[in-house]
PDB file of C-alpha atoms in Angstrom:
ATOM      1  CA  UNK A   1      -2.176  -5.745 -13.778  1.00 49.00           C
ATOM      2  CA  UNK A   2       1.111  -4.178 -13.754  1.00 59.00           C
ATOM      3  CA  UNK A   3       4.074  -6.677 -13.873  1.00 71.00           C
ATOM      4  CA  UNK A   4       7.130  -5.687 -11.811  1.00 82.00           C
ATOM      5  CA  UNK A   5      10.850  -6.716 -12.885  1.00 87.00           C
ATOM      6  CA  UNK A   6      13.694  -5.891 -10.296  1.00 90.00           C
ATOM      7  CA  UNK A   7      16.989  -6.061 -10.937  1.00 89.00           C
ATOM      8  CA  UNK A   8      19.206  -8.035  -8.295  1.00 91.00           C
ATOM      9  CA  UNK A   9      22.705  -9.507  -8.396  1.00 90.00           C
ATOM     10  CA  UNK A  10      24.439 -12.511  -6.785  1.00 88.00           C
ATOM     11  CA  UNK A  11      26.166 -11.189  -3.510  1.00 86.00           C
ATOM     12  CA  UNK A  12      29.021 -13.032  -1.599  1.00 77.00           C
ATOM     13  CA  UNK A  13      28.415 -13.229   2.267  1.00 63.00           C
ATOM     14  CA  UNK A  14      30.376  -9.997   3.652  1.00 69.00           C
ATOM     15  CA  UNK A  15      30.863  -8.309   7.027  1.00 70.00           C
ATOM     16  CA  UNK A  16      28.710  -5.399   8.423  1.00 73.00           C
ATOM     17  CA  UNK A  17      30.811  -3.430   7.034  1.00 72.00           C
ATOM     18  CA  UNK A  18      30.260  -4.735   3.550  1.00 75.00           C
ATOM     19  CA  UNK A  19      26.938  -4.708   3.862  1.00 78.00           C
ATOM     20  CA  UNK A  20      26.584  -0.820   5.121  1.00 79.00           C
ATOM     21  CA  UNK A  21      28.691  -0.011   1.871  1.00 79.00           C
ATOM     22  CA  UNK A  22      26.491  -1.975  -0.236  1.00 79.00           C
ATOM     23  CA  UNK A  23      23.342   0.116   1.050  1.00 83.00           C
ATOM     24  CA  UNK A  24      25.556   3.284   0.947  1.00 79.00           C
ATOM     25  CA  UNK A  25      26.143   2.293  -3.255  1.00 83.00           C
ATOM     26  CA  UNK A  26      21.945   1.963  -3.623  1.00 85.00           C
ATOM     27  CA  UNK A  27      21.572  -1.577  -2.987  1.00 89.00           C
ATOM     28  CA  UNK A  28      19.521  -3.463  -0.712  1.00 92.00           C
ATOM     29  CA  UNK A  29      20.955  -7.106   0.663  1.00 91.00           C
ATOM     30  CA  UNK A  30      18.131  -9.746   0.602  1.00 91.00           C
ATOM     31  CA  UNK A  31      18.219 -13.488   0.002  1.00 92.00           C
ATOM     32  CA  UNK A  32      15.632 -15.466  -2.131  1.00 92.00           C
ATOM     33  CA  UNK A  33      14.382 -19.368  -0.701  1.00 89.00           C
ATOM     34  CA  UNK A  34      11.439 -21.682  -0.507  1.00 81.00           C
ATOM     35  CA  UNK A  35      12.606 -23.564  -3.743  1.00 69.00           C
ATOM     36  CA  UNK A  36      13.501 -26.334  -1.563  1.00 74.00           C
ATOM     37  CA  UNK A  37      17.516 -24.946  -1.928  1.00 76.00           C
ATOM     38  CA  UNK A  38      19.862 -23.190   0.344  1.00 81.00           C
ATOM     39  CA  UNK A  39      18.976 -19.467   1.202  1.00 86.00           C
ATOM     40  CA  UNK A  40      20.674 -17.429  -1.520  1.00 89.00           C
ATOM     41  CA  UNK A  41      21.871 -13.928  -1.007  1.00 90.00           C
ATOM     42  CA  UNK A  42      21.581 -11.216  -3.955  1.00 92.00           C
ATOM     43  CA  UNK A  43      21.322  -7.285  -3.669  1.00 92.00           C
ATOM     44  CA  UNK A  44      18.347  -5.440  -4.945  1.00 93.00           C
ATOM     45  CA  UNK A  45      18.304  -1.869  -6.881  1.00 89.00           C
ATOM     46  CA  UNK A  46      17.006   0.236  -4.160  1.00 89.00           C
ATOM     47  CA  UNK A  47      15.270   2.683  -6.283  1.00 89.00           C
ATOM     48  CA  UNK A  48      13.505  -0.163  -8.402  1.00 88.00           C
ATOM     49  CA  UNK A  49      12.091  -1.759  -5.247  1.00 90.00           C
ATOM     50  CA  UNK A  50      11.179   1.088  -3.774  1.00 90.00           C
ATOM     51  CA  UNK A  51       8.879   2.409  -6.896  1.00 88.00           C
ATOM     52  CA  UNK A  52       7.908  -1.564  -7.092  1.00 87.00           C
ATOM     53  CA  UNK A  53       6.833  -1.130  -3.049  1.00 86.00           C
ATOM     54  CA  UNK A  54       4.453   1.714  -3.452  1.00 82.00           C
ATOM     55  CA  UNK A  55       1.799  -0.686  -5.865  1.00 82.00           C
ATOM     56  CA  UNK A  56       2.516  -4.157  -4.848  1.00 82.00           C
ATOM     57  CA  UNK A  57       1.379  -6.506  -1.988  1.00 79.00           C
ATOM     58  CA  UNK A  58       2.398  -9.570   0.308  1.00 76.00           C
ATOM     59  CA  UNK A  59       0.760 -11.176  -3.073  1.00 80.00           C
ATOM     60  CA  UNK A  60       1.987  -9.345  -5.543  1.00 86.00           C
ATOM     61  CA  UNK A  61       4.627 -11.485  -7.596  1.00 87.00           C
ATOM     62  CA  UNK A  62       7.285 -10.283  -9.406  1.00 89.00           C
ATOM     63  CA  UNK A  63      10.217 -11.309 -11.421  1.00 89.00           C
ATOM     64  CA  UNK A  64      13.965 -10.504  -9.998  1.00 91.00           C
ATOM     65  CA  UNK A  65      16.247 -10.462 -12.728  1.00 91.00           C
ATOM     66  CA  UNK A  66      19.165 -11.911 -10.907  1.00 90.00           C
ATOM     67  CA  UNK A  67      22.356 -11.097 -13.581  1.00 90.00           C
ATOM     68  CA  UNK A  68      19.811 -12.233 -16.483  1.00 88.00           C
ATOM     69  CA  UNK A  69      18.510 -15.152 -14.736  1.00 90.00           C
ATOM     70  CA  UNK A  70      14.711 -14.595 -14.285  1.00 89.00           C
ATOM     71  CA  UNK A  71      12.985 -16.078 -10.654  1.00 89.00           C
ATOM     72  CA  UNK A  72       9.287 -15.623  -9.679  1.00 89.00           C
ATOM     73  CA  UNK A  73       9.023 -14.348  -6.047  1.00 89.00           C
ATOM     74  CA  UNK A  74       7.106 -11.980  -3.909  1.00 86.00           C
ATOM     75  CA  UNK A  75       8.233  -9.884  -0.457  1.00 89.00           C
ATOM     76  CA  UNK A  76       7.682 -11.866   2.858  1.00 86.00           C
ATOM     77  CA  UNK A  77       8.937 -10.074   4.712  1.00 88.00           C
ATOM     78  CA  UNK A  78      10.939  -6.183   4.963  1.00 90.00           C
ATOM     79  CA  UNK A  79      13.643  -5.218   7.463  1.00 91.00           C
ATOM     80  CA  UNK A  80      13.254  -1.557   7.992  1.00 90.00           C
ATOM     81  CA  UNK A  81      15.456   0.683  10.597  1.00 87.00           C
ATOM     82  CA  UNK A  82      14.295   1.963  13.555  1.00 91.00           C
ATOM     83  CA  UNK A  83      14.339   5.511  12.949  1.00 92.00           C
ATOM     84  CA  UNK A  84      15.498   6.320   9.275  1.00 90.00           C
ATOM     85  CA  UNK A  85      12.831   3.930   7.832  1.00 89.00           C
ATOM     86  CA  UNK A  86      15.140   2.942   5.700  1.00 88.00           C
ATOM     87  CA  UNK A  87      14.567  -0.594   4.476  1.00 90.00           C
ATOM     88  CA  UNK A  88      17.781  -2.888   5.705  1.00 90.00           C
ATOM     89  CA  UNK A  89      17.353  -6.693   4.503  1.00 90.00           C
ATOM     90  CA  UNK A  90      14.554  -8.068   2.033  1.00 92.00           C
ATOM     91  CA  UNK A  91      13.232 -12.031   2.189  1.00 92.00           C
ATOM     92  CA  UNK A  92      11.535 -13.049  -1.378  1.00 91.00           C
ATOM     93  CA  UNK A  93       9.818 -16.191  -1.007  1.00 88.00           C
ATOM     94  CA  UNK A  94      10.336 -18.428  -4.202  1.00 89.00           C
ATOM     95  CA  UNK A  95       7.312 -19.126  -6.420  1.00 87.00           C
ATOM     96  CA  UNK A  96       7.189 -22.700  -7.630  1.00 83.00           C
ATOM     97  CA  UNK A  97       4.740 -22.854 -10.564  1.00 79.00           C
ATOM     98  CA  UNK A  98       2.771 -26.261  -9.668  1.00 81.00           C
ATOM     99  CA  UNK A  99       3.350 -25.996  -5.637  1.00 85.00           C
ATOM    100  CA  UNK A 100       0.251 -24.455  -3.364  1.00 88.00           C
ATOM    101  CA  UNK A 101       1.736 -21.557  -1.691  1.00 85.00           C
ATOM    102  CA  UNK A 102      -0.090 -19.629   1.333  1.00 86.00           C
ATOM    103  CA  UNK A 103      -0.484 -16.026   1.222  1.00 87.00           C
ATOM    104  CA  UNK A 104      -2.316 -13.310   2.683  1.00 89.00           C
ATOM    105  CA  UNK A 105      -4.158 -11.383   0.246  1.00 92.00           C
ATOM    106  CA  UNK A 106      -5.297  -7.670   0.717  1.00 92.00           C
ATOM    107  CA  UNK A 107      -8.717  -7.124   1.054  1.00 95.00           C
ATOM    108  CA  UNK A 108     -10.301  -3.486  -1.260  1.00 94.00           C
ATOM    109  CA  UNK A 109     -13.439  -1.892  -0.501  1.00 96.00           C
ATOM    110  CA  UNK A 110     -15.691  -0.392  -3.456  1.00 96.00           C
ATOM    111  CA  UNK A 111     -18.077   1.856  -2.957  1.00 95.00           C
ATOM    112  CA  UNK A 112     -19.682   4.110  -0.567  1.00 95.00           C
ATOM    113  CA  UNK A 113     -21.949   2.320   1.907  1.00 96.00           C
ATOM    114  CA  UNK A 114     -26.117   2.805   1.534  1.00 95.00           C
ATOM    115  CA  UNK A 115     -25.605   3.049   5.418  1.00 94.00           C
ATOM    116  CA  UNK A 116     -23.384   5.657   5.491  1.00 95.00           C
ATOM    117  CA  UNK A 117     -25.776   8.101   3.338  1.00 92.00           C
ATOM    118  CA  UNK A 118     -28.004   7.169   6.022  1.00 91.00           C
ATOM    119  CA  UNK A 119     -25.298   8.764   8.728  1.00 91.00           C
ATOM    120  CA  UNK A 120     -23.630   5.333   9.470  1.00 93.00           C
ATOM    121  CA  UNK A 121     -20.154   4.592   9.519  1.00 95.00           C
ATOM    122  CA  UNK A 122     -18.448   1.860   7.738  1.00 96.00           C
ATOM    123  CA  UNK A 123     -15.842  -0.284   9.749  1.00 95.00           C
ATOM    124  CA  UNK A 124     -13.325  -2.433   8.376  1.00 95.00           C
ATOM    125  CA  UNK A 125     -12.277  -5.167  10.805  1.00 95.00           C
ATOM    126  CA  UNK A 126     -10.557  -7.429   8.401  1.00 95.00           C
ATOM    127  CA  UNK A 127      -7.898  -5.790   5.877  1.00 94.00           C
ATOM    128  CA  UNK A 128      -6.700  -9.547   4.125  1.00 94.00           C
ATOM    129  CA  UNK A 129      -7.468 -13.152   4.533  1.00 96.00           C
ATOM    130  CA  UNK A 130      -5.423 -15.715   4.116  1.00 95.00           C
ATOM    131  CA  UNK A 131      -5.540 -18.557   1.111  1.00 95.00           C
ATOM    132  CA  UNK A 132      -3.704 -21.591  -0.490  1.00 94.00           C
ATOM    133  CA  UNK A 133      -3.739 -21.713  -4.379  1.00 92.00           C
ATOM    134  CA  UNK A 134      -1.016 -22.301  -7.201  1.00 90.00           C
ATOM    135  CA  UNK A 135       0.770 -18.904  -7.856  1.00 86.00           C
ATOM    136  CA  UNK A 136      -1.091 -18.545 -11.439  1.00 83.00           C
ATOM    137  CA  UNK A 137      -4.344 -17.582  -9.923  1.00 88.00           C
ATOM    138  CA  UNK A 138      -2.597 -15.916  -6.891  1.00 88.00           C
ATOM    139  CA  UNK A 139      -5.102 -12.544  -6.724  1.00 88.00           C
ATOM    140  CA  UNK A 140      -3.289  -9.679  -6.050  1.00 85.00           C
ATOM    141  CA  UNK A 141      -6.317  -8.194  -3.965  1.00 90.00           C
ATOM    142  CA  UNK A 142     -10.077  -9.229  -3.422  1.00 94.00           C
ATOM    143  CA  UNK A 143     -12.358  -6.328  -4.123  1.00 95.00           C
ATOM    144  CA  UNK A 144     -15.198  -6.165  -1.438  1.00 96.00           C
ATOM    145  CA  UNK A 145     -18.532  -4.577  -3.159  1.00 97.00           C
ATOM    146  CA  UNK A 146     -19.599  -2.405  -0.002  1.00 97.00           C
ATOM    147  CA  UNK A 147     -22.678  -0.066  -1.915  1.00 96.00           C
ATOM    148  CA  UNK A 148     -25.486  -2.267  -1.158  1.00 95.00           C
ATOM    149  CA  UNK A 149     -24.556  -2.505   2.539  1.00 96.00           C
ATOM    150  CA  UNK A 150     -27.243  -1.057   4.396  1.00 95.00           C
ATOM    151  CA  UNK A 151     -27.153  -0.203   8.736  1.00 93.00           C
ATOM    152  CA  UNK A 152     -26.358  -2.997  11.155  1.00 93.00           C
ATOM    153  CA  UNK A 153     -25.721  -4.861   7.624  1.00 95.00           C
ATOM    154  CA  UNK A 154     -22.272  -6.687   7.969  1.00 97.00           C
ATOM    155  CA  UNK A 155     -20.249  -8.470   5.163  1.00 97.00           C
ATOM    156  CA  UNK A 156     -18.658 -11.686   6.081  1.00 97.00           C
ATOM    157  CA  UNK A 157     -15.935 -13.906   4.571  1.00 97.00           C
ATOM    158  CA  UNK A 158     -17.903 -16.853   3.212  1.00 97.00           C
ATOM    159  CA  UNK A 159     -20.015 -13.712   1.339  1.00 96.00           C
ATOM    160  CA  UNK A 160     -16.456 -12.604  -0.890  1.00 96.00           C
ATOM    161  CA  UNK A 161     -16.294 -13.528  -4.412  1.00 94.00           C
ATOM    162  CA  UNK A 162     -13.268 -16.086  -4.433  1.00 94.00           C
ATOM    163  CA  UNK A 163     -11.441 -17.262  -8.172  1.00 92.00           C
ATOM    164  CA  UNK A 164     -11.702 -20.371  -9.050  1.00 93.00           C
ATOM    165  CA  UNK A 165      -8.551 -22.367  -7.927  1.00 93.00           C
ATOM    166  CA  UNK A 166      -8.373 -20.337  -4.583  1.00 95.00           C
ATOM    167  CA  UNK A 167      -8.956 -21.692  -1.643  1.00 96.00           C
ATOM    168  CA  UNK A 168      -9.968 -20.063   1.628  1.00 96.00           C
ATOM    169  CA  UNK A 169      -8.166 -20.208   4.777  1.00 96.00           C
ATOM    170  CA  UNK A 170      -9.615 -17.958   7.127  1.00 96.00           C
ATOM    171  CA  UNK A 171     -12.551 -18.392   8.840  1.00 97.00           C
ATOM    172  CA  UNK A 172     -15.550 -17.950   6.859  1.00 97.00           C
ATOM    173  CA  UNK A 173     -17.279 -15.436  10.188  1.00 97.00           C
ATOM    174  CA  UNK A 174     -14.230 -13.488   9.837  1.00 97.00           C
ATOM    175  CA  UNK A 175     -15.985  -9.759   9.145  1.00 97.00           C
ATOM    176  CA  UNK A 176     -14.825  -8.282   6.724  1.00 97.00           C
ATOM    177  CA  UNK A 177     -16.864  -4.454   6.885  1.00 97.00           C
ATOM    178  CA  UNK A 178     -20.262  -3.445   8.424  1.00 97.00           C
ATOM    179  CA  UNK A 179     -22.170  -0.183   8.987  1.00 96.00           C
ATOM    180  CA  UNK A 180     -23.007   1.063  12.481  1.00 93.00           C
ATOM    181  CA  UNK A 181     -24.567   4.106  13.632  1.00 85.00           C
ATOM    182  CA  UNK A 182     -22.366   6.431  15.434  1.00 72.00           C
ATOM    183  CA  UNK A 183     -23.147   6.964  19.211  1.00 63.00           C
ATOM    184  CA  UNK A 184     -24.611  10.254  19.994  1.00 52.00           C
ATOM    185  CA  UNK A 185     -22.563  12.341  22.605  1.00 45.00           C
ATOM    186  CA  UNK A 186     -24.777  12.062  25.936  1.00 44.00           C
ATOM    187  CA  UNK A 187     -25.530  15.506  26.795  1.00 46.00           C
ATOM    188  CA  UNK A 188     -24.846  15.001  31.135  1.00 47.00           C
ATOM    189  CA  UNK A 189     -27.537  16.743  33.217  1.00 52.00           C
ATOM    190  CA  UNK A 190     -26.396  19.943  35.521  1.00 53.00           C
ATOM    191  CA  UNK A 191     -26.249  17.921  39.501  1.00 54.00           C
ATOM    192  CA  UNK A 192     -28.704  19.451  41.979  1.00 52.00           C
ATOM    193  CA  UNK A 193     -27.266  19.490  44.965  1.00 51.00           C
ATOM    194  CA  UNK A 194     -29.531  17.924  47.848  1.00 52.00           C
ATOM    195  CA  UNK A 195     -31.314  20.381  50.546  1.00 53.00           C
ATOM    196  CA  UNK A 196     -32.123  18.816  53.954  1.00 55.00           C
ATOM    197  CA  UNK A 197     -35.382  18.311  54.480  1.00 53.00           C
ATOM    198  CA  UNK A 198     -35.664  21.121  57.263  1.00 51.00           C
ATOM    199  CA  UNK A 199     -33.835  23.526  55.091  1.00 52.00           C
ATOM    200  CA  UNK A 200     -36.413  23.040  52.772  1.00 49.00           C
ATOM    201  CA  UNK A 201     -39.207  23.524  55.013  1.00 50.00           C
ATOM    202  CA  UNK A 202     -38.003  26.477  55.880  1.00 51.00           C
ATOM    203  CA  UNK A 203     -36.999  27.908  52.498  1.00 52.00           C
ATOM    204  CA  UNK A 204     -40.198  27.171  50.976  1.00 48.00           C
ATOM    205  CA  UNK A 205     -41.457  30.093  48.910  1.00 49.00           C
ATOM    206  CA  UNK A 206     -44.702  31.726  50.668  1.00 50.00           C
ATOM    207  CA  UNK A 207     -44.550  29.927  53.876  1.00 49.00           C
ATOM    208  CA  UNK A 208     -45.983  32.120  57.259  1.00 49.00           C
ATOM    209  CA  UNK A 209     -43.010  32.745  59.832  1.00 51.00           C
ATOM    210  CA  UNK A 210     -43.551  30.624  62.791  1.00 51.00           C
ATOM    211  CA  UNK A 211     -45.279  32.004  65.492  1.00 50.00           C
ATOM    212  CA  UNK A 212     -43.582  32.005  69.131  1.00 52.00           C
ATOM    213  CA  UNK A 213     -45.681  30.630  72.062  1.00 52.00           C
ATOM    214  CA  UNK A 214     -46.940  32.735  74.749  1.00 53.00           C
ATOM    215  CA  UNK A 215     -45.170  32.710  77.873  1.00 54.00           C
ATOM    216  CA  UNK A 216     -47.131  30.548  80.510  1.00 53.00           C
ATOM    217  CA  UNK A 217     -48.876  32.821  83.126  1.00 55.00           C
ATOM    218  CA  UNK A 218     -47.811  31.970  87.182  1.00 53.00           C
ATOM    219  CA  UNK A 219     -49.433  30.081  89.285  1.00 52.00           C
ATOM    220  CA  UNK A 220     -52.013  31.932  91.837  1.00 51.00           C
ATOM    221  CA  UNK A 221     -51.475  31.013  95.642  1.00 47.00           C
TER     222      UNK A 221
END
């Protein structure tokens, strides 16, 4: 497991202003809490995170070096704007060794399906669950062992295999990947339009013209 170090510095509350010319210079504002203290505001290396943010998840912890002064945290949450993209404002929730922390942990699927050789297709409802655990055993992912699953078969929560130390918070029915046959395209019938029944009659292949009645002779005096 690859261990990520960022490196941050303390930042003094500034205007907008201050702020856009911090981002302009390559730094990122973000604040650090959940140590039971006040919020505190640092800036982030830009490029560091951003090589850091293509491995790492919600439960991925890492160190920020703040000015030498080393603090466990991982991303809660990511500010982005609208249309660059560009990521504005960073939260880093505090890791407390000793506390439970919640997290959602990202859920990996291994494998290729038996159902899908079979011309199934493997749907994955569920992409993390959440747990409570001390940050040492925090997983960084759960890898979900999909080979064996066969059509119709479905994979639920309560059948993951948890660490010890790691508790569970999402329903154990949650499913988490199953196999389904894909619907065939129904191939729709050409309409034939209806013929009234005297049409018919008279349309019907082989049949004798009718034959008009004799005129009625007159009657003798």
């Amino acid at each position: 497991m690859e261990h990520f170090v960022i490196n941050a510095s303390n930042r003094e509350l500034t205007t907008k202003g201050g702020l856009r010319q911090n981002r302009i210079s390559g730094k990122i504002p973000a604040v650090v809490y959940g140590s039971g203290k006040a919020a505190r505001p640092i800036l982030v290396d830009e490029k560091e995170f951003l090589k850091a943010l293509a491995s790492i998840t919600e439960s991925t912890i890492i160190d920020l070096d703040v000015e030498g002064k080393k603090v466990q945290a991982f991303v809660k949450e990511r500010q982005r704007h609208a249309v660059t993209q560009q990521i504005l404002h960073i939260d880093f929730l505090e890791v407390v060794k000793g506390k439970l922390l919640h997290a959602r942990v990202h859920l990996h699927l291994v494998g290729i399906p038996a159902g899908v050789r079979e011309g199934g297709v493997l749907e994955n409802p569920a992409h993390e669950i959440e747990v409570e655990c001390d940050p040492s055993v925090l997983p960084e992912k759960i890898d979900v062992d999909v080979t064996e699953l066969q059509v119709n078969g479905v994979i639920h929560v309560r059948d993951l295999s948890i660490a010890a130390g790691v508790k569970v918070l999402s329903s154990p029915e949650l499913v988490v990947a199953m196999v389904k046959f894909a619907r065939a395209e129904e191939v729709a019938e050409p309409e034939v339009a209806a013929v009234p029944a005297a049409e018919a009659a008279a349309g019907t292949a082989g049949a004798a013209p009718a034959t008009p009645a004799a005129p009625a002779e007159p009657e003798k005096k």
